[in-house]
N, CA, C and O atoms as a MOPAC input file, in Angstrom:
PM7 MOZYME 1SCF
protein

 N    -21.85800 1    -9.03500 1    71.60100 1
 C    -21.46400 1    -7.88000 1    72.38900 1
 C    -22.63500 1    -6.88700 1    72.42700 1
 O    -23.36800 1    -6.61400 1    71.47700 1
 N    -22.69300 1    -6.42600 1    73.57800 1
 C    -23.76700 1    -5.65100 1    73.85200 1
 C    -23.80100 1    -3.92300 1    73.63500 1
 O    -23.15500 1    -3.18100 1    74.37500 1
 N    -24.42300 1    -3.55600 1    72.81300 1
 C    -24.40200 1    -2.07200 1    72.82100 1
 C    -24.84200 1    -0.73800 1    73.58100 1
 O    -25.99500 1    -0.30800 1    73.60000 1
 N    -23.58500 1    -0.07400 1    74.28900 1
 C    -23.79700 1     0.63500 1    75.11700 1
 C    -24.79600 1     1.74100 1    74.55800 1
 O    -24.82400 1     2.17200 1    73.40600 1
 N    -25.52200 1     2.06500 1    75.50800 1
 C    -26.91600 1     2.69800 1    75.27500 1
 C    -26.06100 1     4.27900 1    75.49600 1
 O    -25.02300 1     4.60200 1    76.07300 1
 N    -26.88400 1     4.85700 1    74.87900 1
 C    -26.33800 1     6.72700 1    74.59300 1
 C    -27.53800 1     7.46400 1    75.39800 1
 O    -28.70600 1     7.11900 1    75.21900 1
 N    -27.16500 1     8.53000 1    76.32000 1
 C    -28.03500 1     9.74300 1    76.71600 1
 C    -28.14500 1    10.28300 1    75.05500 1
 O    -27.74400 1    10.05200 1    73.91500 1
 N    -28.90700 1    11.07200 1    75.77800 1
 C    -29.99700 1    11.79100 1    74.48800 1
 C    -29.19100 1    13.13500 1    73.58600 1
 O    -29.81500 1    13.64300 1    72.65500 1
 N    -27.90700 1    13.60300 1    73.90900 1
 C    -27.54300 1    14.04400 1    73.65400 1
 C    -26.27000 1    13.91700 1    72.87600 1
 O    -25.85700 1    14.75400 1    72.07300 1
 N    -25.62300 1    12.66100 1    73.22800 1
 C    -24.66700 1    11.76300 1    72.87000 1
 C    -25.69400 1    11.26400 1    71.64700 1
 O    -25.20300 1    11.48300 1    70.53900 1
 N    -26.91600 1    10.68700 1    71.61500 1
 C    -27.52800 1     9.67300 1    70.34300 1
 C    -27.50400 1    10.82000 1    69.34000 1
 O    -27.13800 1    10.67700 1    68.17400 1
 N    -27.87500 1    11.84900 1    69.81700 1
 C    -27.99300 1    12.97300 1    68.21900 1
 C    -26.58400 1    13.22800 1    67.77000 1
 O    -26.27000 1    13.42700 1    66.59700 1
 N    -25.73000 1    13.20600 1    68.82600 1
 C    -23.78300 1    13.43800 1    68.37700 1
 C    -23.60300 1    12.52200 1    67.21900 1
 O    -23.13300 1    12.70900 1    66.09600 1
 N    -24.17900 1    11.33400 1    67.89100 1
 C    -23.97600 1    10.14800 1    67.12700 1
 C    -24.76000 1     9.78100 1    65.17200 1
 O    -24.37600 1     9.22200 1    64.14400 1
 N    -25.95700 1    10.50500 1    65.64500 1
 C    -26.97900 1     9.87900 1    64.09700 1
 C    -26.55800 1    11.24500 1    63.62100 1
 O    -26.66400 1    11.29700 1    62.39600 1
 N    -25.94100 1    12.82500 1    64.35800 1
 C    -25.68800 1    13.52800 1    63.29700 1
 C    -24.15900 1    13.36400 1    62.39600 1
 O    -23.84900 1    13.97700 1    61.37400 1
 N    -23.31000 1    12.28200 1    63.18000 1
 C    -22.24200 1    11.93000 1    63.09300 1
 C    -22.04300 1    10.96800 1    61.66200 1
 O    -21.19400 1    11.05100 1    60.77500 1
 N    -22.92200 1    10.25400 1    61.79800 1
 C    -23.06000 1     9.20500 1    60.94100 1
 C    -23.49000 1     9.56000 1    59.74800 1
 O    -23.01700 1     9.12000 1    58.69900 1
 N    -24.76400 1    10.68700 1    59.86500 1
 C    -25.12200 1    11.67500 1    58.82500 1
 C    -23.87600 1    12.09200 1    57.75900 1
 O    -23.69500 1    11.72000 1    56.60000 1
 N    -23.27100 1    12.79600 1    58.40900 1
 C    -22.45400 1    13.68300 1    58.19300 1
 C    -21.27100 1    12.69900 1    57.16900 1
 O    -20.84900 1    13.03600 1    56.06200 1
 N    -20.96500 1    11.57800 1    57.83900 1
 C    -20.23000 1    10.24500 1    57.17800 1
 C    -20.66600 1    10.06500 1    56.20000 1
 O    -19.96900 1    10.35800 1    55.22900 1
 N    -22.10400 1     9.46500 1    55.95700 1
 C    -22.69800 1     9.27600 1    54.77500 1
 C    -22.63800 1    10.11100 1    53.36000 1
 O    -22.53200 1     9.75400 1    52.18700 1
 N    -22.76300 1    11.45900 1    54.04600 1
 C    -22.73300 1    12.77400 1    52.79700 1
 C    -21.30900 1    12.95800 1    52.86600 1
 O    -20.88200 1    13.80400 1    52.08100 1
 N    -20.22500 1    12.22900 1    53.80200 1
 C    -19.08900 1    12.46600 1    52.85200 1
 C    -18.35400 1    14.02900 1    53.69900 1
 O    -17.18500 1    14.38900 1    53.56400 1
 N    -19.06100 1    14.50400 1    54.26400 1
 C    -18.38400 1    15.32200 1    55.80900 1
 C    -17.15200 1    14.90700 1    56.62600 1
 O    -17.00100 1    15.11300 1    57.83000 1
 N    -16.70900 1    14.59100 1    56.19800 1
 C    -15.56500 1    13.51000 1    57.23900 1
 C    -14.94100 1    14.91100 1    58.38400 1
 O    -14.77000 1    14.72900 1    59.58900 1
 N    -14.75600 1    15.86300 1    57.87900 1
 C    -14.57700 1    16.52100 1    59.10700 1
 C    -15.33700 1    16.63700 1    60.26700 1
 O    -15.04300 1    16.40600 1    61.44000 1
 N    -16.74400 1    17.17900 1    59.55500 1
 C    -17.74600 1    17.39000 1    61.01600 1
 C    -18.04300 1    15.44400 1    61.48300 1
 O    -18.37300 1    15.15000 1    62.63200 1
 N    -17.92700 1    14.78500 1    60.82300 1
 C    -18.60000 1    13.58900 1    61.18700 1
 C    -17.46900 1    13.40700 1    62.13700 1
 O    -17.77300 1    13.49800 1    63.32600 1
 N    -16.35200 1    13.19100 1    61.87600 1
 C    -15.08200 1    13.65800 1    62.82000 1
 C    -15.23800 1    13.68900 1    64.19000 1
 O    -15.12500 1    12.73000 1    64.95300 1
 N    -15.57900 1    15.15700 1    64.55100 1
 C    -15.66100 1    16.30200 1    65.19400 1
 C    -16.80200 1    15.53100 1    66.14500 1
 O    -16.64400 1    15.38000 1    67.35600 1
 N    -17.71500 1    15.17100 1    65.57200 1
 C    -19.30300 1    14.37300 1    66.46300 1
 C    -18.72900 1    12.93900 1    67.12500 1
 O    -18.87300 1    12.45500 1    68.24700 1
 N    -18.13400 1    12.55500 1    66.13300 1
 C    -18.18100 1    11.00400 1    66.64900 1
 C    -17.15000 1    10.85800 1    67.88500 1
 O    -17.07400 1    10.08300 1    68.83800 1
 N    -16.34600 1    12.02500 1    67.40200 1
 C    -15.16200 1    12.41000 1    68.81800 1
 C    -15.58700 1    12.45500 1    70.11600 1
 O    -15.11900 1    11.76500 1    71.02100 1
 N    -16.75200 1    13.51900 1    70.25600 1
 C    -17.25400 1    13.65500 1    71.40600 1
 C    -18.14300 1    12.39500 1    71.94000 1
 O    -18.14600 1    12.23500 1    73.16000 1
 N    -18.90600 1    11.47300 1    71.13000 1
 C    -19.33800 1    10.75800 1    71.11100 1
 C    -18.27200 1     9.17400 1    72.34500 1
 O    -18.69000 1     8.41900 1    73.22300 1
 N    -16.92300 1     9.36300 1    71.73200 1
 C    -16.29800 1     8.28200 1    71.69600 1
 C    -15.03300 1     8.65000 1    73.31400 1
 O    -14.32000 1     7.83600 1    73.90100 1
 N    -15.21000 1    10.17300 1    73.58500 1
 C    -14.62400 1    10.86500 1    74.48600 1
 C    -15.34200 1    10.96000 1    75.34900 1
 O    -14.84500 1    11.59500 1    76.27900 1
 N    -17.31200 1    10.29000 1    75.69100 1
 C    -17.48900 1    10.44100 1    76.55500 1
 C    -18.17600 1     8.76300 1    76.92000 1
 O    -18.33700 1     8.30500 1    78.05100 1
 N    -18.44500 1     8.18600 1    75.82800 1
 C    -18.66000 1     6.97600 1    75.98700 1
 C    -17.09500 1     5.65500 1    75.15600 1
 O    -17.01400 1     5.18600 1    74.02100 1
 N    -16.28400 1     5.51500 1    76.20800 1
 C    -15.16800 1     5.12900 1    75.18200 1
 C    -15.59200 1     3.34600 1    74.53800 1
 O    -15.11400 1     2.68000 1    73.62000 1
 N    -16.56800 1     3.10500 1    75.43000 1
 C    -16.59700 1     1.84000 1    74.70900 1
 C    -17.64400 1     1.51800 1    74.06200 1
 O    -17.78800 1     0.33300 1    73.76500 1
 N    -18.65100 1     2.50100 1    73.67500 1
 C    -19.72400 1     2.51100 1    72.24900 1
 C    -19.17900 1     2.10500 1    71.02600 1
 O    -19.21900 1     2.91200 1    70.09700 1
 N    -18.59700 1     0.82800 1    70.82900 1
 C    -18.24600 1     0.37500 1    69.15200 1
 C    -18.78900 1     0.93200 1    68.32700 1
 O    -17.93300 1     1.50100 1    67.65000 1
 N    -19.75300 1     1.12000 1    67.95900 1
 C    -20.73800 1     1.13700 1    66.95900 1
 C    -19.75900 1     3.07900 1    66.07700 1
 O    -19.28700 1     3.44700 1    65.00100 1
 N    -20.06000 1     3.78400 1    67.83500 1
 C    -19.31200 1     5.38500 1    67.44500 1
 C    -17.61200 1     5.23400 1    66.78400 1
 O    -17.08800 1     5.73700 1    65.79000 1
 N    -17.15300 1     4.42100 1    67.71500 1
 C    -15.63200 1     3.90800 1    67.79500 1
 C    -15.17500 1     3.51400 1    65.96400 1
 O    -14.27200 1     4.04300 1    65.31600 1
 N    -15.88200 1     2.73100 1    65.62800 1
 C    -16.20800 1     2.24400 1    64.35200 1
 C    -16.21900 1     3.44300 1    62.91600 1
 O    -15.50800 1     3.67500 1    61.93900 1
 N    -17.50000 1     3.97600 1    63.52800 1
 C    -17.75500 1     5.24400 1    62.50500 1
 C    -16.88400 1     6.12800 1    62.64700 1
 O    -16.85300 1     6.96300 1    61.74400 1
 N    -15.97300 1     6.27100 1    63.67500 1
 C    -14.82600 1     7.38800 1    63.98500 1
 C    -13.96800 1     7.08800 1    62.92700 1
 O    -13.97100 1     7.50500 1    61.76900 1
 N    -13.29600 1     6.36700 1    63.45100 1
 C    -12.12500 1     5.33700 1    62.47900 1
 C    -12.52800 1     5.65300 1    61.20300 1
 O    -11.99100 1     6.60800 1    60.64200 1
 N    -13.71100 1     4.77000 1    60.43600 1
 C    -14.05800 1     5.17000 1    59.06800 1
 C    -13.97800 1     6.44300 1    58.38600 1
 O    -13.78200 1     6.64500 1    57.18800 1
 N    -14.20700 1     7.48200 1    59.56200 1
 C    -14.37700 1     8.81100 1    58.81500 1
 C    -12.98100 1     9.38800 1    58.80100 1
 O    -12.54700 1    10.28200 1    58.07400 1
 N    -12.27900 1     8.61200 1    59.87200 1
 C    -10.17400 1     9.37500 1    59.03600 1
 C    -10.33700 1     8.60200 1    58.40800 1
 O    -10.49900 1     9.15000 1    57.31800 1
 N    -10.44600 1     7.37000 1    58.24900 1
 C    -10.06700 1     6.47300 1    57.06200 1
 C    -10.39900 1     7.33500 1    55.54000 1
 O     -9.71400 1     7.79100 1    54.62400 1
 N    -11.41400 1     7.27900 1    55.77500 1
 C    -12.05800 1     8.27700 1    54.62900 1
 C    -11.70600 1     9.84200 1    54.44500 1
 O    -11.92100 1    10.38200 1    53.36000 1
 N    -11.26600 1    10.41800 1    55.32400 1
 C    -10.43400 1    11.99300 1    54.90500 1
 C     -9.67600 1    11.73700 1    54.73500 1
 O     -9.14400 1    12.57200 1    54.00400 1
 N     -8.37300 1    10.10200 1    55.16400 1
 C     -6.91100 1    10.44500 1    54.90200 1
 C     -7.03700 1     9.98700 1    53.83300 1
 O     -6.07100 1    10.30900 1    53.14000 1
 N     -8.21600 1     8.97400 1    52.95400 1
 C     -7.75700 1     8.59500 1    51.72400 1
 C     -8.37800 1     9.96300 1    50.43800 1
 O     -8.18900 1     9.91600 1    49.22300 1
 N     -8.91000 1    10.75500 1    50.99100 1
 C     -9.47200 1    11.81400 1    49.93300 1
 C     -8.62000 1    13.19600 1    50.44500 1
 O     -9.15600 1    14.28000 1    50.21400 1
 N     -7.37000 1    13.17900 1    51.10100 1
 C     -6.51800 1    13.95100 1    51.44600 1
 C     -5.29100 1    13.56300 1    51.66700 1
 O     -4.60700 1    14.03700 1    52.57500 1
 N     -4.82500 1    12.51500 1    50.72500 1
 C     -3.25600 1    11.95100 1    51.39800 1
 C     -2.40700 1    12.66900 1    51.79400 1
 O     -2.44600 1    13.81700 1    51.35200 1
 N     -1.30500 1    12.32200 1    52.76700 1
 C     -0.37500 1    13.27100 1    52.40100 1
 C      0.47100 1    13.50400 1    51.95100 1
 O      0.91000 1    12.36900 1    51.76500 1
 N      1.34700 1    14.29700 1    51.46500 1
 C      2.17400 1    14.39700 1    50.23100 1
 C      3.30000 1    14.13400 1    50.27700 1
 O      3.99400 1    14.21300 1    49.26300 1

């Protein structure tokens, strides 16, 4: 599968998105990968890191 290519403004949404994942941000990484995935809906790669980062706030915020 081929990876949809990002304008230049969408790629920084994206590597600051992923950033943000890595250090454990799950909100702002959130927040990036959203716009990311709201303007390109079929970029897997964003789609992917979206997912991971609720995955990762709902498990370090369950709910009660």
């Amino acid at each position: 599968m081929e990876v949809i290519p990002l304008n230049k403004t969408l790629q920084s949404y994206y590597d600051k998105g992923v950033l943000a994942l890595e250090k454990g941000n799950y909100d702002y990484a959130i927040e990036l990968l959203l716009q990311v995935v709201q303007e390109e809906p079929m970029h897997a790669p964003a789609r992917q890191a979206l997912r991971k980062a609720e995955r990762e706030l709902l498990h370090e915020n369950p709910p009660s």
